[in-house]
């Protein structure tokens, strides 16, 4: 069931910036988003970029030591969100980077919020072409352990996530 919610152009621009890894200057790389949250506008008619809920590549090693742990802390404990996380991981064969689309719907979120986010998910997913990994998360227990994300990315072949061995 579609909700009639539309996706703000800024959301699409953020996705395209995260997806395309063109060779950029060091400064452009630092400004690239590592993670970003999307929420519904106050009138619940549009999916928008949530203000201040992002991690930039340039923050890592400066204000952010553990990008994955920091990302998990951005998620609101009692409401739903959509998120993009640019995961850097290694398998036994190679280093990889993949965007992960996350639908955060904690058990403690209001039922109405869960329903509108669930029924609007297709609207945002349709705009995010080429996403290989999608993950619905229903609580901190599901997302806190980085091994769960590693499993989503490549099962048991992933040996490290964000430079940290698993």
XYZ file of C-alpha atoms in Angstrom:
166
model
C 0.000 0.000 0.000
C 1.457 3.362 -1.038
C 1.063 6.324 1.288
C 1.199 9.110 -1.308
C 4.347 10.475 0.346
C 6.821 12.037 -2.093
C 10.615 12.202 -1.954
C 12.246 15.620 -1.694
C 14.825 16.401 -4.425
C 17.541 16.942 -1.786
C 17.168 13.269 -0.748
C 17.853 12.165 -4.332
C 20.823 14.530 -4.613
C 22.334 13.165 -1.378
C 21.865 9.590 -2.624
C 23.502 10.365 -5.990
C 26.437 12.084 -4.248
C 26.954 9.026 -2.037
C 26.538 6.536 -4.875
C 28.870 8.090 -7.437
C 32.510 7.814 -6.422
C 34.078 9.968 -9.077
C 37.673 10.942 -8.549
C 37.447 14.044 -6.419
C 39.730 16.440 -4.643
C 40.657 15.624 -1.044
C 38.291 18.393 0.098
C 35.349 16.939 -1.873
C 36.040 13.484 -0.407
C 36.037 14.957 3.136
C 32.585 16.474 2.492
C 31.127 13.196 1.182
C 28.517 11.696 3.476
C 29.386 8.440 5.233
C 25.898 8.136 6.718
C 22.701 10.154 6.589
C 19.184 9.887 8.028
C 15.937 10.723 6.253
C 12.652 11.475 7.974
C 9.123 12.536 7.114
C 8.404 16.257 6.958
C 6.210 17.693 9.737
C 3.117 17.456 7.526
C 4.080 13.812 6.751
C 3.802 14.446 3.009
C 7.504 14.340 2.015
C 10.622 12.337 2.829
C 13.387 14.826 3.626
C 17.028 14.831 4.740
C 17.049 15.065 8.540
C 18.937 18.173 9.665
C 22.165 17.494 11.512
C 21.843 13.697 11.299
C 24.826 12.773 9.169
C 28.454 11.721 9.336
C 30.924 13.112 6.816
C 33.934 11.155 5.578
C 36.103 14.051 6.826
C 34.780 13.581 10.396
C 36.277 10.091 10.631
C 39.466 10.149 12.663
C 38.760 13.714 13.819
C 35.425 13.949 15.657
C 34.314 10.389 14.854
C 36.454 7.401 15.855
C 33.925 4.666 15.105
C 31.676 5.654 12.181
C 29.351 2.668 12.597
C 28.902 3.184 16.344
C 28.348 6.896 15.759
C 25.753 6.134 13.079
C 23.824 3.821 15.424
C 23.715 6.646 18.005
C 22.067 8.965 15.434
C 18.993 6.713 15.252
C 16.084 7.978 17.385
C 15.112 5.422 20.063
C 11.344 5.958 19.686
C 10.665 6.807 16.041
C 11.238 5.447 12.544
C 13.787 6.632 9.969
C 15.311 5.709 6.652
C 19.087 5.807 6.393
C 21.926 5.355 3.957
C 25.189 3.996 5.297
C 28.287 3.803 3.117
C 29.928 0.638 4.453
C 33.638 0.015 3.929
C 34.552 -3.603 4.433
C 37.019 -6.292 3.503
C 36.567 -9.862 2.404
C 39.415 -12.342 2.167
C 39.783 -11.284 -1.497
C 39.286 -7.519 -1.610
C 38.300 -4.181 -0.086
C 34.765 -3.040 -0.895
C 32.398 -0.128 -0.382
C 28.637 -0.523 -0.620
C 25.676 1.656 0.201
C 23.200 0.064 2.589
C 19.587 1.287 2.736
C 18.268 0.911 6.260
C 14.654 1.110 7.381
C 14.764 1.804 11.124
C 11.463 0.883 12.815
C 12.078 0.310 16.522
C 9.475 -1.624 18.520
C 8.966 1.480 20.694
C 7.947 3.741 17.767
C 4.277 4.769 17.640
C 2.146 2.436 15.508
C 1.030 5.308 13.254
C 4.668 6.224 12.562
C 5.579 2.600 11.766
C 2.623 2.342 9.370
C 3.374 5.527 7.406
C 7.121 4.806 7.211
C 6.451 1.209 6.089
C 3.939 2.301 3.435
C 6.274 5.076 2.182
C 9.393 2.895 1.962
C 8.822 2.018 -1.700
C 8.711 5.711 -2.651
C 12.259 6.292 -1.392
C 13.560 2.880 -2.520
C 12.436 3.549 -6.100
C 14.622 6.676 -6.132
C 17.636 4.762 -4.796
C 18.497 2.776 -7.917
C 21.318 0.270 -7.681
C 21.212 -0.334 -3.925
C 22.436 -3.875 -3.308
C 21.760 -4.099 0.408
C 18.541 -3.342 2.259
C 18.091 -3.904 5.964
C 15.001 -3.486 8.126
C 15.977 -2.979 11.745
C 13.505 -3.186 14.625
C 15.683 -2.305 17.592
C 19.167 -1.611 18.905
C 19.754 -5.317 19.543
C 19.571 -5.878 15.762
C 21.953 -3.074 14.781
C 24.463 -2.504 17.611
C 26.664 -5.468 16.711
C 28.678 -4.635 13.588
C 28.806 -8.356 12.747
C 25.096 -8.192 11.850
C 25.851 -5.557 9.186
C 28.839 -7.601 7.985
C 26.486 -10.571 7.530
C 24.141 -8.434 5.412
C 27.066 -7.304 3.254
C 28.615 -10.649 2.504
C 27.780 -13.364 4.954
C 30.766 -15.005 6.575
C 33.292 -13.807 3.953
C 33.561 -10.317 5.514
C 36.662 -10.108 7.706
C 36.601 -6.419 8.694
C 34.164 -3.510 8.778
C 35.316 0.135 8.840
C 38.893 -1.086 9.266
C 38.084 -3.054 12.424
C 38.426 -6.865 12.383
C 35.252 -8.773 13.189
